[in-house]
Amino acid sequence: MDKEQVAAVLTEIGTLLELKGENPFKTRAYHNAARTLEGLAEPLDKIVAEGRLGEIKGFGDALVDKITKLVTTGQLPYYDELKASVAPGLVEMLGIPTLGPKKVKKLHDELGVDTIEALEAACKAGKVAVLDGFGEKTQTKILEGIAFKRQFASKHHLHKALAVAQPILESLRQHPDVTRCSTAGSLRRWKETIGDIDFLVSSRQPTEVIEFFVTQPGVLSVSAKGDTKASVIVEGGIQADLRVVSDAEYPFALAYFTGSKEHNIVMRQRAIARGLRLNEYGLFRSTEETRDPALRLPCNTEEDIFRELDLTYVEPELREDHGEFAAAEAGKLPRLLEWTDLRGSLHNHSNWSDGHETLDQIAGHAEGLGLSYWAITDHSRASFQANGLSPERLTQQLADVAAVNQKLADSGTDFRLLTGTEVDILKERLDFPDDLLAQLDVVVASLHVAGSDEADNTKRLIRAAENPHVHMLGHLTGRLLLERNPYPLNQQAVIDACAATGTWLELNASPWRFDLDWRLWHYARSKGVKCVINCDAHRLDHFGYLRLGAGVARKGWLTKADVINTLSLAELRKALKGRKK
DNA sequence: GCCGTTTTCGGCCCGACTGTTTTCAGTCG
């Protein structure tokens, strides 16, 4: 096993021990060891072979023995026995909000519950509410949690859908019988979560293309296969649909299948108002149902369709009926940000807190990608679970960043790391004093532990925005897509406070967050609030989130001028030092 | 589980909220 696999086993052991009610310090030792492994710079098998595993802090005799067995043989009887002794349903139950190991254990011990279904039945029978430490509210929350999980089981995060779609799209593009092809639907509109993946192809040989599609690598099963369309289930349980049309129909089908439904309704209304009829097969000179090619207006691209309906081209991201028609009619749609405009990210983590890589590794990777800057904003002390930095460690880190930058300067490169923090917004104050914040290039203030009181959460965020050293607020609502709803919060009031104080707002580009939501950027932009698209990177492969975040920013109507991290390093330094209002 | 030591077992361990309590356990980040 490699270190990722070993880390996964150790994490699972820790979770299983929690469910058995083991000493929390013991379970934590496993979780800590897993995290340490993931952060190792050199190969695990080398360390094991050279007998240096025990030199690593947190690795005693027991862990060295178990890790060595996993690395050298891929087996660990202790793990197998432990796993066999715990019902798999219990691990699944941990995924329900408000249920942790203690409650799950109690439910299992007292009620014999070992599946989600059994838990649901027990709640409905009122058996949970009468348990010691449980009550009516807990029982209700568990039922809500189960419903929430089921509701979102059919939705998928954008990056996962993209990862599945891109190789298939590339494959279709190479096929000799494919003339034009594209994704469509919510994926093309860059929605934050995706129900199913839509592909559109134009071809003279639909049967061949469909056969090719259903035999793509990653296709788990074929749910439907006809003359013009097919549906398959691909890896990750995502449904993917292919539609094949003639090349003359292609732009109409692309517009139709891209949607949104609401956008399409307005498009059809505009067609009717002009004595035309719009559907997936064409824009026809007729108000009757028809597919007669002789009546079809000659449109080769989507641009042509919009023009026929007296509109400038509307980018797919904007097709939500959120004001795009009025703007397109007036020729006032903004020129949207391009992801290649971005020069760096201002909210990221290193192995000083809960990130995976060293400052050197991060700087090397960012420079290699052609970026201009990258801020290191590790967690502050209160984020204990994330190994948050004390003021002393932060001060040490400043020196280390300076040393990395000196090396960069000596090698003649213009790329620089920036110092910073993601400082916790505590109940009455920020986690670091102002004089420390004043020494940093970048200060991101984030709420990690919010309450249930909307007014109080709002007040805390506004107070953070009013701090003269805070450049921006991070992941405003704390939502985790498909997992956790936003904190109760008056977002508009916070945006107004940002406008009044000159505080920037983060667009957190992690595909689990995309926070602030695209629907609110239009408002923020109208108030003059600047956006910062941040990766919140915890490892090198999170750098690609810049592209995801740029798509969300486009969906929020943002232009290059609205986004701070399109600035050059010199311009950015000036903006960071500029006095807030 | 690990660590450190007044060398053999006690301490490890932030800050806040919710729901259950009537002073605290469990959960979360």
Coordinates of C-alpha atoms (C1' of nucleotides) in Angstrom, one line a residue:
Chain A
M1 CA 0.0 0.0 0.0
D2 CA 1.1 3.6 -0.6
K3 CA 0.7 6.3 1.9
E4 CA -2.8 7.4 0.7
Q5 CA -4.1 3.9 1.1
V6 CA -2.5 3.4 4.5
A7 CA -3.8 6.8 5.6
A8 CA -7.3 5.8 4.6
V9 CA -7.1 2.5 6.6
L10 CA -5.8 4.4 9.7
T11 CA -8.6 6.9 9.4
E12 CA -11.2 4.1 9.1
I13 CA -9.6 2.4 12.2
G14 CA -10.0 5.6 14.1
T15 CA -13.6 5.9 13.1
L16 CA -14.4 2.3 13.9
L17 CA -12.8 2.7 17.3
E18 CA -14.9 5.8 18.0
L19 CA -18.0 3.7 17.2
K20 CA -16.8 1.1 19.7
G21 CA -16.5 3.8 22.4
E22 CA -12.7 3.6 22.6
N23 CA -10.6 6.2 24.4
P24 CA -10.8 9.4 22.3
F25 CA -7.1 9.9 22.6
K26 CA -6.5 6.6 21.1
T27 CA -8.8 7.2 18.2
R28 CA -7.2 10.6 17.7
A29 CA -3.8 9.0 17.5
Y30 CA -5.0 7.1 14.4
H31 CA -6.5 10.2 12.8
N32 CA -3.4 12.2 13.5
A33 CA -1.2 9.5 12.1
A34 CA -3.3 9.4 8.9
R35 CA -2.9 13.2 8.5
T36 CA 0.8 13.0 9.2
L37 CA 1.2 10.3 6.5
E38 CA -0.7 12.4 3.9
G39 CA 1.7 15.3 4.6
L40 CA 4.9 13.3 4.1
A41 CA 7.1 14.6 1.5
E42 CA 9.1 11.4 0.8
P43 CA 7.8 8.0 -0.2
L44 CA 6.4 5.9 2.7
D45 CA 8.0 2.6 1.6
K46 CA 11.4 4.3 1.7
I47 CA 10.9 5.5 5.2
V48 CA 9.7 2.0 6.2
A49 CA 12.6 0.2 4.5
E50 CA 15.1 2.5 6.3
G51 CA 13.4 1.9 9.6
R52 CA 12.8 5.6 10.2
L53 CA 9.1 5.4 10.8
G54 CA 9.4 5.5 14.6
E55 CA 11.4 8.8 14.4
I56 CA 8.2 10.6 13.2
K57 CA 6.3 12.3 16.0
G58 CA 3.1 10.6 16.9
F59 CA 4.3 7.2 15.6
G60 CA 4.9 4.7 18.5
D61 CA 5.5 1.0 18.5
A62 CA 1.9 0.1 17.8
L63 CA 1.5 2.4 14.8
V64 CA 4.9 1.6 13.4
D65 CA 4.0 -2.1 13.5
K66 CA 0.6 -1.7 11.8
I67 CA 1.9 0.7 9.1
T68 CA 4.8 -1.5 8.3
K69 CA 2.5 -4.5 7.8
L70 CA 0.2 -2.4 5.6
V71 CA 3.1 -1.1 3.5
T72 CA 5.0 -4.4 3.1
T73 CA 2.1 -6.9 2.9
G74 CA -1.0 -4.8 2.2
Q75 CA -2.7 -6.7 5.0
L76 CA -3.6 -6.0 8.6
P77 CA -5.5 -8.7 10.5
Y78 CA -6.3 -6.2 13.3
Y79 CA -8.1 -3.9 10.8
D80 CA -10.0 -6.8 9.2
E81 CA -11.3 -8.0 12.6
L82 CA -12.2 -4.6 13.7
K83 CA -14.1 -3.9 10.5
A84 CA -16.0 -7.2 10.7
S85 CA -17.1 -6.3 14.3
V86 CA -18.9 -3.1 13.3
A87 CA -22.1 -3.0 11.1
P88 CA -21.4 -1.0 8.0
G89 CA -24.6 0.9 8.6
L90 CA -23.2 2.5 11.7
V91 CA -20.4 4.2 9.6
E92 CA -23.1 5.4 7.2
M93 CA -25.1 6.8 10.1
L94 CA -22.2 9.1 11.1
G95 CA -22.9 10.9 7.8
I96 CA -26.2 12.2 9.3
P97 CA -25.8 15.7 10.8
T98 CA -26.0 15.8 14.6
L99 CA -25.1 12.1 14.8
G100 CA -21.6 11.4 16.1
P101 CA -20.0 8.2 17.4
K102 CA -21.5 8.4 20.9
K103 CA -25.0 8.8 19.7
V104 CA -24.7 6.2 17.0
K105 CA -23.3 3.8 19.6
K106 CA -26.1 4.4 22.0
L107 CA -28.7 4.0 19.2
H108 CA -27.1 0.7 18.3
D109 CA -26.7 -0.6 21.9
E110 CA -30.1 0.5 23.2
L111 CA -32.3 0.0 20.1
G112 CA -30.3 -2.4 18.0
V113 CA -30.4 0.1 15.1
D114 CA -27.7 -0.8 12.5
T115 CA -29.0 0.7 9.3
I116 CA -30.4 4.1 8.2
E117 CA -33.7 2.5 7.5
A118 CA -33.9 1.0 11.0
L119 CA -33.0 4.3 12.4
E120 CA -35.8 6.0 10.5
A121 CA -38.3 3.5 11.7
A122 CA -37.2 3.9 15.3
C123 CA -37.5 7.7 15.0
K124 CA -41.0 7.4 13.5
A125 CA -42.0 5.1 16.3
G126 CA -40.8 7.6 18.9
K127 CA -38.3 5.2 20.3
V128 CA -35.4 7.6 19.9
A129 CA -36.9 10.6 21.8
V130 CA -37.2 8.6 25.1
L131 CA -33.5 7.6 25.2
D132 CA -31.4 9.3 27.9
G133 CA -29.6 12.3 26.3
F134 CA -32.0 12.3 23.3
G135 CA -35.3 14.2 23.0
E136 CA -38.0 15.3 20.6
K137 CA -35.8 17.8 18.8
T138 CA -33.0 15.3 18.3
Q139 CA -35.4 12.8 16.9
T140 CA -36.8 15.4 14.5
K141 CA -33.3 16.5 13.4
I142 CA -32.3 12.9 12.7
L143 CA -35.4 12.4 10.5
E144 CA -34.6 15.7 8.7
G145 CA -31.0 14.6 8.3
I146 CA -32.1 11.4 6.7
A147 CA -34.4 13.2 4.3
F148 CA -31.7 15.7 3.5
K149 CA -29.3 12.9 2.5
R150 CA -31.9 11.3 0.3
Q151 CA -32.8 14.5 -1.4
F152 CA -29.3 15.2 -2.5
A153 CA -28.2 11.7 -3.3
S154 CA -29.1 12.3 -7.0
K155 CA -27.0 15.5 -7.2
H156 CA -23.3 15.7 -7.8
H157 CA -20.6 18.3 -7.2
L158 CA -19.6 20.2 -10.3
H159 CA -15.9 19.1 -10.4
K160 CA -16.9 15.4 -10.2
A161 CA -19.3 15.8 -13.1
L162 CA -16.6 17.7 -15.1
A163 CA -14.1 15.0 -14.3
V164 CA -16.4 12.4 -15.8
A165 CA -17.6 14.5 -18.7
Q166 CA -14.3 15.8 -20.1
P167 CA -12.7 12.5 -21.2
I168 CA -16.0 11.4 -22.8
L169 CA -16.4 14.8 -24.6
E170 CA -12.8 14.5 -25.8
S171 CA -13.4 11.0 -27.0
L172 CA -16.5 12.0 -28.9
R173 CA -14.6 14.9 -30.5
Q174 CA -12.1 12.5 -31.9
H175 CA -14.7 10.2 -33.5
P176 CA -14.7 10.5 -37.3
D177 CA -18.5 10.4 -37.5
V178 CA -18.9 13.4 -35.1
T179 CA -19.2 16.8 -36.7
R180 CA -19.7 19.0 -33.7
C181 CA -20.2 18.2 -30.0
S182 CA -20.6 19.8 -26.7
T183 CA -21.8 19.3 -23.2
A184 CA -25.1 21.0 -22.5
G185 CA -27.5 21.4 -19.5
S186 CA -26.5 22.5 -16.1
L187 CA -22.9 21.4 -16.6
R188 CA -22.5 23.9 -19.5
R189 CA -24.2 26.5 -17.4
W190 CA -21.7 25.9 -14.7
K191 CA -24.3 25.2 -12.0
E192 CA -22.8 24.5 -8.6
T193 CA -24.3 21.0 -8.5
I194 CA -25.3 18.7 -11.3
G195 CA -28.1 16.3 -11.7
D196 CA -27.1 14.5 -14.9
I197 CA -24.6 15.1 -17.6
D198 CA -25.9 16.1 -21.1
F199 CA -23.9 15.6 -24.3
L200 CA -25.0 16.8 -27.7
V201 CA -23.5 15.7 -31.0
S202 CA -24.2 16.4 -34.6
S203 CA -23.5 13.5 -37.0
R204 CA -24.7 11.8 -40.2
Q205 CA -24.1 8.4 -38.5
P206 CA -26.1 8.5 -35.2
T207 CA -26.1 4.8 -34.7
E208 CA -22.3 4.5 -34.8
V209 CA -21.9 7.5 -32.4
I210 CA -24.4 6.1 -30.0
E211 CA -22.8 2.7 -30.0
F212 CA -19.4 4.4 -29.4
F213 CA -20.9 6.4 -26.5
V214 CA -22.4 3.5 -24.6
T215 CA -19.1 1.6 -24.8
Q216 CA -17.0 4.4 -23.4
P217 CA -14.6 3.5 -20.5
G218 CA -16.3 4.4 -17.2
V219 CA -19.8 3.4 -18.4
L220 CA -21.2 1.1 -15.7
S221 CA -24.6 0.4 -17.3
V222 CA -26.8 1.4 -20.2
S223 CA -30.3 2.5 -19.2
A224 CA -31.6 3.4 -22.7
K225 CA -30.3 3.2 -26.2
G226 CA -32.3 4.4 -29.3
D227 CA -31.7 5.9 -32.7
T228 CA -31.1 9.5 -31.6
K229 CA -30.3 9.3 -27.9
A230 CA -28.9 7.1 -25.2
S231 CA -28.6 7.2 -21.4
V232 CA -25.9 5.5 -19.3
I233 CA -24.8 5.4 -15.7
V234 CA -21.1 6.3 -15.4
E235 CA -18.6 6.1 -12.5
G236 CA -19.8 7.8 -9.4
G237 CA -23.4 6.9 -10.2
I238 CA -24.0 9.9 -12.4
Q239 CA -26.4 9.6 -15.3
A240 CA -25.2 10.8 -18.7
D241 CA -27.4 11.4 -21.7
L242 CA -26.3 11.7 -25.3
R243 CA -28.5 13.3 -28.0
V244 CA -27.5 13.1 -31.7
V245 CA -28.9 15.5 -34.2
S246 CA -28.2 16.7 -37.7
D247 CA -25.6 19.5 -38.1
A248 CA -28.4 21.9 -39.3
E249 CA -30.3 21.3 -36.1
Y250 CA -27.2 21.4 -33.8
P251 CA -27.3 25.1 -32.7
F252 CA -31.0 24.9 -31.9
A253 CA -30.6 21.6 -30.0
L254 CA -27.5 23.1 -28.1
A255 CA -29.5 26.1 -27.0
Y256 CA -32.5 24.0 -26.1
F257 CA -30.6 21.4 -24.1
T258 CA -28.4 24.0 -22.4
G259 CA -31.5 25.6 -20.9
S260 CA -32.2 26.7 -18.3
K261 CA -35.9 25.8 -18.5
E262 CA -36.8 29.3 -17.4
H263 CA -34.4 30.9 -20.0
N264 CA -35.9 28.7 -22.7
I265 CA -39.4 29.8 -21.9
V266 CA -38.5 33.4 -22.5
M267 CA -36.7 32.5 -25.7
R268 CA -39.8 30.8 -27.0
Q269 CA -42.0 33.7 -26.0
R270 CA -39.7 36.0 -27.9
A271 CA -40.0 33.8 -31.0
I272 CA -43.8 33.7 -30.7
A273 CA -43.9 37.5 -30.4
R274 CA -42.0 37.6 -33.8
G275 CA -44.4 35.1 -35.5
L276 CA -41.8 32.4 -35.1
R277 CA -41.6 29.0 -33.4
L278 CA -38.5 27.9 -31.5
N279 CA -37.8 24.3 -30.4
E280 CA -34.9 21.9 -30.2
Y281 CA -35.0 21.4 -34.0
G282 CA -35.0 24.9 -35.2
L283 CA -36.4 28.4 -35.3
F284 CA -39.3 28.2 -37.8
R285 CA -41.2 30.7 -39.8
S286 CA -44.5 29.3 -38.5
T287 CA -46.6 29.4 -35.5
E288 CA -47.7 25.8 -36.1
E289 CA -45.9 22.6 -35.0
T290 CA -43.4 21.9 -37.7
R291 CA -39.9 20.5 -38.5
D292 CA -40.0 21.5 -42.1
P293 CA -36.4 22.5 -43.0
A294 CA -37.7 24.9 -45.7
L295 CA -39.3 27.0 -42.9
R296 CA -36.2 26.9 -40.7
L297 CA -34.2 30.1 -40.4
P298 CA -30.6 29.5 -41.3
C299 CA -28.7 29.6 -38.1
N300 CA -25.2 28.0 -37.9
T301 CA -24.5 29.0 -34.3
E302 CA -26.3 30.0 -31.1
E303 CA -25.2 33.6 -31.8
D304 CA -27.4 33.5 -34.9
I305 CA -30.4 32.4 -32.9
F306 CA -30.0 35.2 -30.4
R307 CA -29.6 37.7 -33.2
E308 CA -32.9 36.5 -34.8
L309 CA -34.6 37.2 -31.5
D310 CA -33.0 40.7 -31.3
L311 CA -30.5 39.7 -28.6
T312 CA -26.8 39.9 -28.3
Y313 CA -25.1 36.5 -27.5
V314 CA -25.8 35.3 -23.9
E315 CA -23.1 33.2 -22.4
P316 CA -24.3 29.8 -21.1
E317 CA -23.5 30.7 -17.5
L318 CA -26.0 33.6 -17.7
R319 CA -28.9 31.6 -19.1
E320 CA -31.0 31.5 -15.9
D321 CA -33.6 34.2 -16.6
H322 CA -31.8 36.4 -14.0
G323 CA -31.9 39.6 -16.0
E324 CA -30.0 38.5 -19.1
F325 CA -32.8 39.3 -21.5
A326 CA -33.1 43.0 -20.6
A327 CA -29.3 43.4 -20.7
A328 CA -28.9 41.5 -24.0
E329 CA -31.7 43.5 -25.6
A330 CA -30.0 46.7 -24.6
G331 CA -26.6 45.4 -25.6
K332 CA -25.4 45.8 -22.0
L333 CA -24.3 42.3 -21.1
P334 CA -20.9 42.6 -19.3
R335 CA -17.7 41.1 -20.9
L336 CA -17.2 38.3 -18.5
L337 CA -14.0 37.4 -16.7
E338 CA -11.8 34.7 -18.3
W339 CA -10.2 32.2 -16.0
T340 CA -6.8 33.0 -17.5
D341 CA -7.2 36.5 -16.2
L342 CA -6.4 35.2 -12.7
R343 CA -2.9 35.7 -11.3
G344 CA -3.0 33.9 -8.0
S345 CA -5.1 33.0 -5.0
L346 CA -5.3 34.9 -1.7
H347 CA -6.6 32.3 0.7
N348 CA -4.6 29.0 0.9
H349 CA -3.2 26.7 3.5
S350 CA 0.2 25.0 4.0
N351 CA 1.4 22.2 6.3
W352 CA 1.7 24.8 9.0
S353 CA -2.0 24.2 9.7
D354 CA -4.2 21.7 7.8
G355 CA -2.7 22.0 4.3
H356 CA -0.5 19.2 2.9
E357 CA 2.5 20.8 1.4
T358 CA 5.5 22.9 2.5
L359 CA 5.9 26.6 1.6
D360 CA 8.7 25.6 -0.8
Q361 CA 6.5 23.0 -2.6
I362 CA 3.6 25.5 -2.8
A363 CA 5.8 28.3 -4.2
G364 CA 7.4 25.9 -6.8
H365 CA 4.0 24.6 -8.0
A366 CA 2.4 28.1 -8.2
E367 CA 5.4 29.5 -10.1
G368 CA 5.4 26.5 -12.4
L369 CA 1.8 27.3 -13.3
G370 CA 2.8 30.8 -14.4
L371 CA 1.0 32.5 -11.5
S372 CA 2.3 35.8 -10.1
Y373 CA 1.5 35.4 -6.4
W374 CA 0.1 33.0 -3.8
A375 CA -0.9 34.0 -0.3
I376 CA -0.3 31.6 2.7
T377 CA -3.3 32.2 5.0
D378 CA -3.2 29.3 7.5
H379 CA -5.8 29.0 10.3
S380 CA -5.6 30.9 13.5
R381 CA -5.3 29.4 16.9
A382 CA -9.0 28.9 17.6
S383 CA -9.3 26.5 14.7
F384 CA -7.7 23.9 16.9
Q385 CA -8.9 21.0 14.8
A386 CA -7.0 22.5 11.8
N387 CA -3.8 22.9 13.8
G388 CA -4.3 26.7 13.8
L389 CA -1.2 28.9 14.4
S390 CA -0.4 30.7 17.6
P391 CA 0.8 34.3 17.3
E392 CA 4.3 32.8 17.9
R393 CA 4.1 30.3 15.1
L394 CA 2.6 32.9 12.8
T395 CA 5.6 35.1 13.5
Q396 CA 8.0 32.2 12.7
Q397 CA 6.1 31.6 9.5
L398 CA 6.6 35.2 8.4
A399 CA 10.3 34.6 8.5
D400 CA 10.0 31.4 6.6
V401 CA 7.9 33.0 3.9
A402 CA 10.6 35.8 3.6
A403 CA 13.2 33.1 3.2
V404 CA 11.3 31.4 0.4
N405 CA 10.8 34.8 -1.3
Q406 CA 14.5 35.6 -1.0
K407 CA 15.3 32.3 -2.8
L408 CA 12.8 33.2 -5.5
A409 CA 14.4 36.7 -5.9
D410 CA 17.9 35.2 -6.0
S411 CA 16.8 32.9 -8.8
G412 CA 15.5 35.9 -10.8
T413 CA 11.8 34.9 -10.8
D414 CA 9.1 37.5 -10.2
F415 CA 6.7 35.1 -8.5
R416 CA 6.2 35.8 -4.7
L417 CA 4.4 34.2 -1.8
L418 CA 2.4 36.6 0.3
T419 CA 2.0 36.3 4.1
G420 CA -1.3 36.2 5.7
T421 CA -3.9 34.5 7.9
E422 CA -7.4 33.1 7.8
V423 CA -8.3 34.5 11.1
D424 CA -11.2 33.1 13.0
I425 CA -14.2 35.4 13.8
L426 CA -14.8 34.5 17.4
K427 CA -17.9 35.5 19.4
E428 CA -16.6 38.9 20.6
R429 CA -13.4 39.5 18.6
L430 CA -11.0 38.2 16.0
D431 CA -8.6 35.4 17.1
F432 CA -5.5 37.6 16.5
P433 CA -4.8 41.2 17.9
D434 CA -4.7 44.1 15.4
D435 CA -1.0 44.7 15.8
L436 CA -0.3 41.2 14.6
L437 CA -2.8 41.5 11.7
A438 CA -1.1 44.7 10.7
Q439 CA 2.1 42.9 9.9
L440 CA 0.5 40.6 7.3
D441 CA 0.1 41.1 3.6
V442 CA -3.3 39.4 3.5
V443 CA -6.0 39.0 6.2
V444 CA -9.0 36.8 5.5
A445 CA -11.5 36.7 8.3
S446 CA -13.8 33.7 8.4
L447 CA -16.6 32.4 10.6
H448 CA -16.1 28.8 11.4
V449 CA -18.4 28.3 14.4
A450 CA -21.6 30.1 13.8
G451 CA -24.6 30.2 16.0
S452 CA -28.3 29.6 15.3
D453 CA -29.1 33.3 15.7
E454 CA -29.2 35.2 12.4
A455 CA -28.8 38.6 13.9
D456 CA -25.8 37.5 16.0
N457 CA -24.0 35.8 13.0
T458 CA -24.7 38.9 10.9
K459 CA -23.3 41.2 13.6
R460 CA -20.2 39.1 14.0
L461 CA -19.4 39.3 10.3
I462 CA -20.2 43.0 10.0
R463 CA -17.8 43.7 12.9
A464 CA -15.1 41.7 11.2
A465 CA -15.7 43.8 8.0
E466 CA -15.3 46.9 10.1
N467 CA -11.8 45.9 11.3
P468 CA -9.4 48.1 9.3
H469 CA -6.9 45.2 9.0
V470 CA -9.3 42.7 7.4
H471 CA -9.0 42.7 3.6
M472 CA -11.8 40.2 2.9
L473 CA -14.4 37.9 4.4
G474 CA -13.9 34.2 3.6
H475 CA -16.6 31.7 2.6
L476 CA -19.4 33.9 3.9
T477 CA -22.2 31.4 4.5
G478 CA -20.2 28.4 5.6
R479 CA -22.4 26.2 3.3
L480 CA -21.1 22.8 2.1
L481 CA -22.9 21.9 -1.1
L482 CA -25.0 18.7 -0.8
E483 CA -24.0 18.5 2.9
R484 CA -24.8 21.5 5.0
N485 CA -27.0 24.5 4.6
P486 CA -25.7 28.1 5.0
Y487 CA -25.6 29.6 8.5
P488 CA -28.6 31.7 9.3
L489 CA -27.3 35.1 8.0
N490 CA -28.5 38.3 6.5
Q491 CA -26.1 38.2 3.5
Q492 CA -27.3 41.5 2.1
A493 CA -26.6 43.3 5.3
V494 CA -23.0 41.9 5.3
I495 CA -22.6 42.8 1.6
D496 CA -23.7 46.4 2.4
A497 CA -21.2 46.5 5.3
C498 CA -18.4 45.4 2.9
A499 CA -19.5 48.1 0.5
A500 CA -19.4 50.7 3.3
T501 CA -16.0 49.7 4.6
G502 CA -14.2 48.8 1.4
T503 CA -13.9 45.1 2.4
W504 CA -13.6 42.5 -0.3
L505 CA -15.7 39.4 -0.5
E506 CA -14.3 36.0 -1.2
L507 CA -15.7 33.7 -3.9
N508 CA -14.4 30.5 -2.3
A509 CA -13.7 28.3 -5.4
S510 CA -13.7 25.0 -3.5
P511 CA -16.4 23.0 -5.4
W512 CA -17.9 22.1 -2.0
R513 CA -18.4 25.7 -1.2
F514 CA -18.7 28.2 -4.1
D515 CA -19.5 30.7 -1.4
L516 CA -20.6 33.5 -1.9
D517 CA -23.3 32.0 -4.1
W518 CA -23.4 33.2 -7.7
R519 CA -26.9 34.5 -7.3
L520 CA -25.7 37.2 -4.9
W521 CA -22.7 38.5 -6.9
H522 CA -25.0 40.5 -9.1
Y523 CA -26.0 42.5 -6.0
A524 CA -22.5 42.7 -4.5
R525 CA -21.3 44.0 -7.8
S526 CA -24.0 46.6 -8.0
K527 CA -22.8 47.9 -4.6
G528 CA -19.3 48.1 -5.8
V529 CA -18.0 45.2 -3.6
K530 CA -14.9 43.6 -5.1
C531 CA -14.5 39.9 -5.5
V532 CA -11.5 37.7 -4.7
I533 CA -11.6 34.2 -6.2
N534 CA -9.7 32.0 -3.8
C535 CA -8.8 28.3 -4.0
D536 CA -8.8 27.8 -0.2
A537 CA -6.2 25.2 -1.3
H538 CA -5.1 22.5 1.1
R539 CA -3.1 20.6 -1.4
L540 CA -1.5 21.1 -4.8
D541 CA -4.4 19.7 -6.9
H542 CA -6.7 22.3 -5.4
F543 CA -4.9 25.0 -7.5
G544 CA -7.2 24.0 -10.4
Y545 CA -10.2 25.4 -8.4
L546 CA -9.2 28.8 -9.9
R547 CA -10.9 27.7 -13.1
L548 CA -14.0 26.4 -11.3
G549 CA -14.3 29.7 -9.3
A550 CA -13.9 31.8 -12.5
G551 CA -16.8 29.9 -14.0
V552 CA -18.9 30.7 -10.9
A553 CA -17.8 34.4 -11.1
R554 CA -18.9 34.5 -14.7
K555 CA -22.3 33.1 -13.6
G556 CA -22.4 36.0 -11.2
W557 CA -21.9 38.4 -14.1
L558 CA -18.4 39.4 -12.9
T559 CA -15.8 41.1 -15.2
K560 CA -12.1 41.3 -14.9
A561 CA -12.4 44.7 -13.3
D562 CA -14.6 43.3 -10.5
V563 CA -12.0 40.7 -9.4
I564 CA -9.0 41.7 -7.3
N565 CA -6.8 38.7 -8.1
T566 CA -6.6 39.7 -11.8
L567 CA -4.2 42.5 -10.6
S568 CA -0.5 42.3 -11.2
L569 CA 1.6 41.7 -8.1
A570 CA 2.6 45.4 -7.9
E571 CA -1.0 46.5 -8.3
L572 CA -2.2 44.0 -5.8
R573 CA 0.3 45.1 -3.2
K574 CA -0.9 48.6 -3.6
A575 CA -4.5 47.5 -3.2
L576 CA -3.7 45.5 -0.1
K577 CA -2.0 48.5 1.5
G578 CA -4.7 51.0 0.4
R579 CA -6.7 52.5 3.2
K580 CA -10.1 51.1 3.7
K581 CA -13.0 53.5 3.8
Chain B
dG1 C1' -2.9 5.4 20.7
dC2 C1' 1.7 8.6 22.1
dC3 C1' 4.6 11.1 25.0
dG4 C1' 7.7 12.2 28.7
dT5 C1' 9.3 11.3 32.7
dT6 C1' 10.4 13.1 39.7
dT7 C1' 10.8 5.8 34.7
dT8 C1' 5.7 3.5 34.8
dC9 C1' 1.4 5.7 34.2
dG10 C1' -1.1 10.2 34.0
dG11 C1' -1.9 13.7 30.7
dC12 C1' -3.0 14.6 26.2
dC13 C1' -7.6 18.8 25.0
dC14 C1' -9.7 25.1 21.5
dG15 C1' -14.0 27.4 21.3
dA16 C1' -18.7 27.5 20.5
dC17 C1' -23.4 25.8 20.0
dT18 C1' -27.5 22.5 20.7
dG19 C1' -30.2 20.0 23.3
dT20 C1' -30.6 18.0 27.1
dT21 C1' -30.1 19.2 31.3
dT22 C1' -30.4 22.1 36.0
dT23 C1' -24.4 21.6 35.2
dC24 C1' -23.1 19.0 31.2
dA25 C1' -22.5 15.6 27.1
dG26 C1' -22.2 15.4 22.4
dT27 C1' -21.2 17.5 18.1
dC28 C1' -18.8 20.4 14.9
dG29 C1' -15.1 23.0 12.6

